[in-house]
XYZ file of C-alpha atoms in Angstrom:
653
model
C 0.059 -0.083 0.002
C 1.506 3.356 -1.054
C 2.222 5.905 1.559
C 0.173 9.097 1.609
C 2.004 11.969 -0.170
C 3.623 14.239 2.483
C 2.539 17.830 2.606
C 5.224 20.256 1.251
C 5.046 23.885 2.486
C 6.295 26.778 0.354
C 9.443 27.007 2.459
C 10.833 23.544 3.294
C 11.404 22.693 6.973
C 15.089 22.217 6.348
C 15.450 25.605 4.795
C 16.837 28.527 6.889
C 14.933 31.641 5.961
C 14.850 35.027 7.745
C 11.564 35.075 9.912
C 11.543 36.765 13.311
C 13.702 39.715 12.325
C 13.978 43.256 13.776
C 12.451 44.870 10.635
C 9.453 42.320 10.694
C 8.789 42.971 14.340
C 8.942 46.787 14.051
C 6.749 46.753 11.027
C 4.373 44.345 12.671
C 4.084 46.430 15.787
C 3.324 49.564 13.647
C 0.663 47.803 11.568
C -0.772 46.173 14.628
C -1.338 49.614 16.219
C -2.755 51.132 12.952
C -5.066 48.294 12.192
C -6.230 47.995 15.773
C -7.176 51.676 15.778
C -9.012 51.204 12.477
C -10.926 48.180 13.626
C -11.895 49.898 16.994
C -13.404 52.722 14.911
C -15.182 50.377 12.489
C -16.501 48.024 15.190
C -17.942 50.822 17.223
C -19.531 52.358 14.139
C -20.976 49.212 12.470
C -20.771 46.449 15.081
C -18.274 44.437 12.866
C -14.696 44.141 12.434
C -12.750 42.990 9.285
C -9.921 40.497 8.916
C -6.587 42.381 9.081
C -4.452 39.528 7.780
C -4.793 40.231 4.057
C -4.280 44.023 4.098
C -1.390 43.634 6.618
C 0.305 40.986 4.222
C -0.159 43.234 1.171
C 1.237 46.416 3.038
C 4.165 44.315 4.353
C 5.049 43.053 0.853
C 4.723 46.620 -0.401
C 7.165 47.993 2.213
C 9.674 45.051 2.611
C 9.842 43.965 -1.026
C 8.728 47.136 -2.745
C 10.449 49.851 -0.873
C 13.266 48.213 1.189
C 13.826 45.690 -1.696
C 14.392 42.890 0.751
C 12.048 40.649 2.699
C 11.202 37.018 2.890
C 7.797 35.327 2.695
C 8.255 34.284 6.321
C 9.033 37.936 7.398
C 5.791 39.039 5.638
C 3.937 36.227 7.448
C 5.308 37.414 10.756
C 4.121 40.900 10.049
C 0.518 39.819 9.262
C 0.454 37.493 12.273
C 1.278 40.415 14.644
C -0.913 42.864 12.750
C -3.990 40.553 12.774
C -3.759 40.416 16.460
C -4.999 43.979 16.637
C -8.191 43.051 14.833
C -8.983 40.210 17.209
C -8.227 42.242 20.409
C -10.208 45.219 19.156
C -13.252 43.037 18.682
C -12.936 41.459 22.078
C -12.564 44.794 23.893
C -15.113 46.948 22.053
C -17.787 44.415 22.359
C -17.605 44.449 26.178
C -15.622 47.367 27.705
C -17.825 50.232 26.205
C -20.792 48.579 27.866
C -19.362 49.822 31.225
C -19.573 53.458 29.996
C -22.859 52.996 28.279
C -24.377 51.527 31.525
C -23.043 54.416 33.456
C -20.629 52.346 35.649
C -17.596 54.222 34.331
C -17.772 57.991 33.493
C -14.762 57.578 31.058
C -12.560 54.881 29.760
C -9.824 53.597 32.020
C -6.471 52.461 30.606
C -5.355 49.742 32.998
C -8.430 47.680 33.254
C -8.939 47.895 29.456
C -5.307 46.972 28.847
C -5.385 44.063 31.273
C -8.701 42.614 29.841
C -7.094 42.618 26.401
C -3.713 41.261 27.371
C -4.996 38.550 29.715
C -7.724 37.343 27.457
C -5.502 37.511 24.370
C -2.506 35.813 25.783
C -4.874 33.166 27.391
C -6.305 32.365 23.965
C -2.892 32.057 22.371
C -1.525 29.756 25.159
C -4.620 27.476 24.931
C -4.161 27.222 21.270
C -0.635 25.877 21.543
C -1.628 22.229 22.476
C -4.511 22.348 19.994
C -2.412 23.462 16.972
C -1.398 20.119 15.574
C -4.736 18.387 16.003
C -6.885 21.198 14.656
C -4.646 22.978 12.104
C -2.525 20.151 10.683
C -4.352 16.914 11.075
C -8.046 17.710 10.937
C -8.649 17.918 7.168
C -12.287 18.994 7.583
C -11.125 22.324 8.889
C -10.119 24.448 6.002
C -9.486 27.827 7.699
C -10.558 29.818 4.565
C -8.946 33.189 5.502
C -5.714 31.505 6.403
C -5.566 29.771 3.058
C -6.367 32.988 1.248
C -3.692 34.857 3.044
C -1.099 32.135 2.266
C -2.056 32.431 -1.436
C -1.459 36.200 -1.361
C 1.882 35.725 0.380
C 3.005 33.106 -2.101
C 1.799 35.272 -5.117
C 3.661 38.273 -3.728
C 6.861 36.080 -3.329
C 6.589 35.322 -6.980
C 6.270 38.940 -8.029
C 2.609 39.861 -7.984
C 0.908 42.138 -5.316
C -2.203 44.128 -5.042
C -0.486 46.995 -3.189
C -1.632 49.703 -5.643
C -5.317 48.851 -5.138
C -4.889 48.873 -1.382
C -3.019 52.177 -1.098
C -5.181 53.840 -3.825
C -8.332 52.974 -1.730
C -6.744 54.200 1.457
C -6.035 57.559 -0.206
C -9.597 57.809 -1.384
C -10.896 56.894 2.021
C -8.672 59.637 3.586
C -9.872 62.350 1.185
C -13.551 61.390 1.673
C -13.113 61.383 5.500
C -11.479 64.783 5.422
C -14.193 66.358 3.176
C -16.887 64.794 5.447
C -15.368 65.946 8.718
C -14.771 69.454 7.414
C -18.359 69.672 6.398
C -17.906 69.705 2.603
C -19.765 66.467 2.198
C -22.899 65.368 4.229
C -22.064 62.413 6.455
C -25.767 61.375 6.758
C -28.912 61.699 4.735
C -32.139 61.309 6.764
C -35.768 62.219 6.760
C -39.048 61.106 8.292
C -42.744 61.231 7.598
C -45.861 60.227 9.633
C -49.123 58.708 8.776
C -51.420 59.807 11.607
C -49.443 58.718 14.680
C -47.281 56.222 12.910
C -43.836 57.490 12.175
C -41.518 56.202 9.357
C -37.905 57.373 9.626
C -35.236 56.451 7.002
C -31.964 57.584 5.591
C -28.347 56.581 4.983
C -24.898 57.261 6.093
C -22.616 58.259 3.170
C -19.663 56.277 4.508
C -17.134 54.582 2.313
C -16.114 52.352 5.286
C -19.713 50.943 5.613
C -19.898 50.454 1.965
C -16.710 48.428 2.170
C -18.015 46.437 5.081
C -20.994 45.383 2.987
C -18.712 44.293 0.176
C -16.507 42.194 2.594
C -19.380 40.490 4.362
C -21.105 39.811 1.053
C -24.797 39.992 -0.122
C -26.326 37.388 2.163
C -25.234 38.924 5.486
C -25.723 42.510 4.197
C -29.269 41.823 3.122
C -30.028 40.267 6.637
C -28.688 43.310 8.420
C -30.835 45.492 6.220
C -33.891 43.440 6.833
C -33.335 43.846 10.614
C -33.394 47.559 9.986
C -36.576 47.359 7.943
C -38.376 45.373 10.698
C -37.380 48.019 13.312
C -37.952 51.225 11.457
C -40.859 50.341 8.972
C -42.787 47.871 11.217
C -41.970 47.976 14.978
C -41.382 51.701 15.446
C -44.445 52.860 13.501
C -46.701 50.320 15.216
C -45.396 51.283 18.653
C -45.825 55.008 18.050
C -49.307 54.527 16.753
C -50.414 53.048 20.072
C -48.055 54.679 22.584
C -49.355 57.254 25.214
C -45.826 58.281 26.173
C -46.206 62.021 27.047
C -42.607 63.011 25.866
C -43.251 61.241 22.501
C -46.584 62.835 22.077
C -45.094 66.351 22.648
C -42.433 65.768 20.148
C -45.030 64.535 17.566
C -47.044 67.700 18.119
C -44.172 69.717 16.463
C -44.500 69.745 12.637
C -40.766 69.538 11.819
C -39.114 66.467 10.335
C -36.361 66.814 13.082
C -38.927 66.534 15.894
C -40.594 63.490 14.209
C -37.196 61.835 13.795
C -36.335 62.541 17.478
C -39.628 60.953 18.530
C -38.916 57.816 16.483
C -35.306 57.611 17.880
C -36.621 57.834 21.423
C -39.049 54.964 20.908
C -36.268 52.894 19.315
C -33.688 53.490 21.982
C -35.986 53.020 24.994
C -38.065 50.054 23.761
C -37.674 48.569 20.339
C -33.938 47.802 20.323
C -34.577 45.321 23.174
C -36.097 43.063 20.435
C -32.518 42.884 19.044
C -31.240 41.882 22.421
C -33.872 39.025 22.641
C -33.137 37.916 19.138
C -29.395 37.868 19.818
C -29.777 35.755 22.971
C -31.735 33.063 21.178
C -29.326 33.365 18.162
C -26.301 32.969 20.408
C -27.542 29.793 22.107
C -28.756 28.419 18.751
C -25.375 29.024 17.231
C -23.676 27.006 19.990
C -26.284 24.288 19.878
C -26.088 23.975 16.087
C -22.330 23.622 16.362
C -22.590 21.067 19.202
C -21.195 18.210 17.152
C -18.296 20.363 15.954
C -17.652 21.507 19.498
C -17.501 17.870 20.868
C -15.302 16.891 17.938
C -13.087 19.855 18.770
C -12.802 18.802 22.406
C -12.096 15.149 21.380
C -9.261 16.516 19.220
C -7.923 18.451 22.212
C -7.880 15.217 24.312
C -6.151 13.307 21.511
C -3.570 16.078 21.173
C -2.710 15.951 24.795
C -2.399 12.107 24.754
C -0.130 12.014 21.583
C 1.996 15.195 22.360
C 5.646 14.739 21.424
C 8.648 16.606 22.813
C 10.042 19.372 20.670
C 13.484 17.868 20.254
C 12.673 15.441 17.483
C 10.318 17.738 15.556
C 10.937 19.603 12.334
C 11.208 23.376 12.420
C 7.682 23.777 11.033
C 6.354 21.685 13.930
C 7.956 23.332 16.912
C 5.608 25.208 19.216
C 6.520 27.242 22.216
C 7.935 24.791 24.744
C 5.704 23.767 27.696
C 8.516 24.833 29.974
C 7.555 28.444 28.963
C 3.863 27.926 28.278
C 2.945 26.603 31.748
C 4.577 29.412 33.789
C 2.910 32.038 31.445
C -0.333 30.301 31.942
C 0.063 30.360 35.732
C 0.930 34.112 35.577
C -2.072 34.815 33.493
C -4.330 32.782 35.801
C -3.138 34.518 38.906
C -3.451 37.949 37.367
C -6.917 37.146 36.203
C -7.783 36.200 39.871
C -6.396 39.528 41.258
C -8.273 41.453 38.553
C -11.533 39.803 39.492
C -10.799 40.246 43.166
C -10.281 43.925 42.560
C -13.709 44.405 40.970
C -15.809 41.974 43.040
C -14.202 42.893 46.401
C -14.679 39.325 47.595
C -11.674 36.890 47.496
C -13.757 33.633 47.371
C -16.038 34.918 44.629
C -13.009 36.100 42.601
C -11.398 32.594 42.967
C -14.647 30.800 41.840
C -15.034 33.335 38.881
C -11.475 33.035 37.860
C -11.631 29.205 37.852
C -14.933 28.994 36.162
C -13.864 31.577 33.479
C -10.531 29.833 32.713
C -12.385 26.615 32.155
C -14.936 28.377 30.022
C -12.129 30.254 28.235
C -10.416 26.987 27.219
C -13.837 25.633 26.026
C -14.557 28.679 23.916
C -10.927 28.749 22.546
C -11.512 25.218 21.207
C -14.908 26.088 19.910
C -13.739 29.299 18.292
C -10.801 27.552 16.517
C -12.917 24.720 15.313
C -15.720 26.906 14.016
C -13.387 29.337 12.280
C -11.773 26.341 10.559
C -15.147 25.171 9.321
C -16.864 28.369 8.243
C -14.290 31.204 8.609
C -13.729 33.984 11.129
C -16.551 36.042 9.773
C -19.071 33.341 10.943
C -17.573 32.729 14.284
C -20.436 33.200 16.800
C -18.393 35.247 19.286
C -21.490 37.252 20.242
C -23.290 34.076 21.238
C -20.293 32.958 23.313
C -20.147 36.360 25.066
C -23.833 36.293 25.844
C -23.526 32.786 27.262
C -20.558 33.879 29.401
C -22.218 37.048 30.443
C -25.378 35.295 31.725
C -23.368 32.517 33.335
C -21.084 35.094 35.099
C -24.143 37.224 36.067
C -25.827 34.180 37.683
C -22.602 33.171 39.422
C -22.181 36.772 40.884
C -25.767 36.977 41.952
C -25.427 33.534 43.655
C -22.506 34.885 45.714
C -24.344 38.150 46.474
C -22.557 40.582 44.186
C -25.387 42.879 42.991
C -25.992 46.297 41.581
C -23.248 48.359 39.842
C -20.528 46.112 41.357
C -22.181 43.157 39.763
C -22.531 44.749 36.350
C -18.912 45.801 36.513
C -17.655 42.364 37.477
C -19.807 40.541 34.910
C -18.617 42.669 32.010
C -14.993 42.418 33.031
C -15.326 38.653 33.297
C -17.023 38.412 29.926
C -14.332 40.658 28.432
C -11.480 38.368 29.211
C -13.282 35.307 27.789
C -14.326 37.285 24.666
C -10.712 38.375 23.979
C -9.529 34.794 24.440
C -12.103 33.405 21.996
C -11.287 36.196 19.427
C -7.577 35.782 19.754
C -7.852 31.950 19.266
C -9.998 32.326 16.110
C -7.498 34.728 14.667
C -4.430 32.720 15.721
C -5.983 29.556 14.067
C -6.188 31.310 10.725
C -2.623 32.692 11.172
C -1.248 29.207 12.147
C -2.963 27.749 8.915
C -1.247 30.449 6.884
C 2.038 29.646 8.520
C 1.608 25.888 8.058
C 1.123 26.449 4.259
C 4.050 28.864 3.733
C 6.477 26.913 5.996
C 6.667 29.275 9.097
C 7.889 28.303 12.534
C 4.843 27.988 14.917
C 6.820 29.066 18.014
C 7.974 32.263 16.461
C 4.488 32.963 15.187
C 3.074 32.407 18.770
C 5.571 34.875 20.226
C 4.864 37.379 17.492
C 1.086 37.034 18.275
C 1.651 37.729 21.957
C 3.561 40.889 21.051
C 0.768 41.918 18.740
C -1.785 41.345 21.559
C 0.249 43.502 24.002
C 0.537 46.309 21.382
C -3.168 46.108 20.417
C -4.340 46.217 24.115
C -2.142 49.252 24.771
C -3.624 51.096 21.749
C -7.270 50.247 22.139
C -7.836 52.216 25.475
C -6.466 55.551 24.226
C -8.470 55.189 20.977
C -11.558 54.581 22.968
C -10.917 57.691 25.074
C -10.376 59.885 21.930
C -13.410 58.553 20.134
C -15.685 58.912 23.123
C -14.578 62.472 23.766
C -14.842 63.676 20.106
C -17.531 61.465 18.599
C -19.383 59.914 21.534
C -19.854 56.123 21.935
C -23.292 54.679 22.444
C -24.873 58.091 23.130
C -27.788 59.854 21.509
C -27.092 62.290 18.737
C -26.779 65.788 19.893
C -25.147 69.200 19.057
C -21.939 68.030 20.760
C -22.055 64.538 19.130
C -24.021 64.821 15.824
C -22.778 61.437 14.488
C -21.986 59.214 17.543
C -20.620 55.762 17.236
C -23.328 53.244 18.010
C -21.305 50.368 19.567
C -24.235 47.900 18.966
C -22.825 44.875 20.731
C -21.672 46.850 23.744
C -25.116 48.494 23.880
C -26.748 45.039 23.836
C -24.530 43.601 26.665
C -25.026 46.833 28.627
C -28.886 46.619 28.368
C -28.977 42.921 29.185
C -26.533 43.146 32.142
C -28.424 46.200 33.660
C -31.688 44.287 33.270
C -30.339 41.210 35.085
C -28.770 43.015 37.958
C -31.504 45.587 38.504
C -34.248 42.974 38.163
C -35.886 45.254 35.397
C -35.965 42.993 32.422
C -38.185 44.375 29.580
C -39.834 40.959 28.977
C -42.337 42.024 26.316
C -39.718 43.332 23.860
C -37.209 40.535 24.747
C -39.888 37.971 24.236
C -40.920 39.471 20.928
C -37.344 39.447 19.739
C -36.842 35.848 20.937
C -40.082 34.674 19.118
C -38.873 36.398 15.916
C -35.462 34.678 16.215
C -37.305 31.226 16.649
C -39.239 31.929 13.445
C -35.974 32.817 11.567
C -34.374 29.657 12.830
C -37.183 27.547 11.534
C -37.121 29.240 8.093
C -33.354 28.935 8.006
C -33.539 25.224 8.732
C -36.077 24.818 5.787
C -33.635 26.676 3.626
C -30.736 24.507 4.809
C -32.674 21.339 4.066
C -33.604 22.674 0.570
C -29.868 23.456 0.078
C -30.660 27.100 -0.578
C -27.642 29.390 -1.100
C -29.393 32.220 0.817
C -29.513 31.632 4.515
C -31.539 33.325 7.209
C -28.985 33.717 10.051
C -30.345 35.225 13.274
C -27.327 37.316 14.356
C -27.108 39.736 11.380
C -30.843 40.445 11.659
C -30.513 40.952 15.417
C -27.661 43.483 14.816
C -29.806 45.229 12.125
C -32.650 45.605 14.696
C -30.227 47.199 17.101
C -28.575 49.492 14.568
C -29.879 52.875 13.300
C -31.449 52.264 9.940
C -29.096 54.744 8.201
C -26.167 52.335 9.005
C -27.755 49.419 7.318
C -28.295 51.107 3.928
C -24.631 51.491 2.791
C -23.923 47.963 4.078
C -26.649 46.667 1.889
C -25.264 48.614 -1.191
C -21.837 47.187 -0.604
C -23.189 43.682 -0.318
C -25.138 44.109 -3.499
C -22.057 45.272 -5.385
C -20.194 42.138 -4.172
C -23.071 40.007 -5.321
C -23.475 41.607 -8.751
C -19.798 42.396 -9.721
C -17.492 40.478 -7.353
C -18.125 37.085 -8.963
C -18.225 38.033 -12.623
C -14.536 38.622 -13.362
C -11.590 36.364 -12.391
C -9.496 38.078 -9.733
C -12.043 40.778 -9.150
C -12.937 39.353 -5.733
C -9.440 39.656 -4.353
C -9.088 43.222 -5.792
C -12.469 44.109 -4.350
C -11.436 42.852 -0.839
C -8.185 44.865 -0.975
C -10.045 48.088 -2.125
C -12.573 47.582 0.475
C -9.985 47.075 3.183
C -8.195 50.279 1.976
C -11.459 52.320 2.110
C -12.013 51.138 5.699
C -8.471 51.870 6.740
C -8.384 55.308 5.095
C -11.735 56.502 6.662
C -11.052 54.979 9.993
C -7.498 56.260 10.421
C -8.499 59.775 9.363
C -11.413 59.601 11.845
C -9.047 58.780 14.631
C -6.534 61.474 13.662
C -9.275 64.106 13.538
C -10.542 62.845 16.930
C -7.059 63.173 18.342
C -6.447 66.747 17.236
C -9.893 67.749 18.317
C -9.206 66.168 21.729
C -6.026 68.171 22.239
C -7.875 71.394 21.405
C -6.596 72.377 17.981
C -9.033 74.836 16.422
C -10.983 74.268 13.131
C -8.714 76.774 11.309
C -5.532 75.145 12.454
C -7.021 71.683 11.640
C -7.672 72.788 8.077
C -4.107 74.138 7.814
C -2.705 70.891 9.227
C -4.595 68.606 6.896
C -4.053 70.937 3.909
C -0.361 70.544 4.409
C -0.697 66.762 4.942
C -2.581 66.283 1.622
C -0.018 68.470 -0.144
C 2.959 66.496 1.236
C 1.084 63.262 0.159
C 0.546 64.619 -3.340
C 4.236 65.543 -3.536
C 5.334 62.162 -2.288
C 3.039 60.398 -4.753
C 4.424 62.484 -7.602
C 7.955 61.673 -6.572
C 7.243 57.861 -6.324
C 5.606 57.626 -9.790
C 8.033 60.057 -11.458
C 11.077 58.039 -10.427
C 12.425 56.260 -13.519
C 12.519 52.506 -13.580
C 15.176 50.281 -15.210
C 12.823 49.609 -18.162
C 12.136 53.353 -18.699
C 15.960 54.103 -18.676
C 16.534 51.338 -21.269
C 13.757 52.632 -23.443
C 15.061 56.241 -23.264
C 18.615 55.022 -24.257
C 17.114 53.151 -27.253
C 15.156 56.202 -28.325
C 18.265 58.434 -28.024
C 20.251 55.944 -30.102
C 17.523 55.904 -32.699
C 17.498 59.667 -32.933
C 21.290 59.748 -33.333
C 21.138 57.227 -36.161
C 18.497 59.368 -37.991
C 20.812 62.380 -37.696
């Protein structure tokens, strides 16, 4: 019987290629900080983050191979590994920590608790993934890890001479220009209006955001349509019906005014105070359903974990491409993380025994969700990883545990959200690390070096996230109502949901009617989706995107829908268009998000509008000059052609 052909990575295990170098680490740290900030902005605005691996890989190739003229595929892989950590930690933190400010527990964002939640959760997720790597990434053929494979293809293509850097940087430039024009009032950031039929109010509009358009393109038509449907249900069914029957005095007074602004404010009040709890109810059911639906995969993943522990080899007889961080380093690190988590929980609960129980329970839950997260991202990709469902499960479990031990009120809300934040960061980091490890496996990277690089990326991302949250909350407002001070606040939908749910649990003030309606709607969607699955329909009715659409302002869902439709109509027609589209979309997001953060920073430190215009005028001028210099620089082919032309002219004379 013939042996199975052995897998051959792009770089052979016996080859010695530069990988964990100073330039790769420095570039990885810079890109981790930048992409973390961009994903914090995007996640707070739209409730979604985007995979940072592909844009990071393209930027790395553009700098190392394009500008510095030196850089190996393994160095580029190290850069994208460190950079993508930013996206995962950004998601873990912004889904939970802003809930503390929205709930009124914190008056402002605090650096050290936010930093510790990100670092402890992220490092915990990475350490737990180390014993799982071989079983899940290498041996389990059912797990494809689609983003990891796509990133490996881009790295290999770049090594052979082709990159998409021009599409990415062109889109970043466009995103920067758009954001500057919007923030200086040249372009409208939002189009909105409202009308009423008797007491029923219909409010609609759209943000004119290139980043939201790009999000729609990246998530594709199915998810984009579902988010939009959630918005339709809220703003064209639930809000009008509720307003037609309400006797709320404040709303009645607002409706008495004939202006469109007053009507929109009335609709917004009803949505914020009542209707969006439907989204909370739908998300709770959707989260539990996601975990139940994946139960066989979860059990299979845990079985793989057990098998990996039983069959674990030492590192001495392993090839370079199979060497993980040694257990002599992993176990002490795990002990330090566990003890620090205990002290963090003790600080916020004020009870040593409660903190001990919570720390033990959450570390066990963290390992469980790390295995679940890795297995599910391997099956269906990071975009479909039910992290929100895992957080909801953790949040409710932690809340019940804290109530059982007598931790109530604001102390209970604070402790529950901090507990959930650590587990959320662990699950997000594990899902991201799994995709990176798959990329590394295909290109021939060293797992141990990637794991160290990911830990560095987690620390950088955690340090960046808190200041960015402070800036954005001060300048834009996070999870607040629109006002003269904050005309276009960032909605932070997941954090808002977790804030509402935790407050309801600890204050014994659960809005059962709206939660029940949302839950019933989610059950109906699940039944319809199961019918679609049985019929093998390509269009699915997932609960989570609809729940997010219910919770988001309608104006946010419109550009997401348009981007999804563009992907559906044009993204599949031309070979290579999908990859170009993803790069352009990533660039649009990065350009708008980074500019938004810079504007927030200069506003925060008190620079006046006139000075701001002068500053950005100079920046744009310098960018134009640099662009001209780069493209005007003669290439070798141009010089050869000029010499041939000169020689031809001489012969004519």
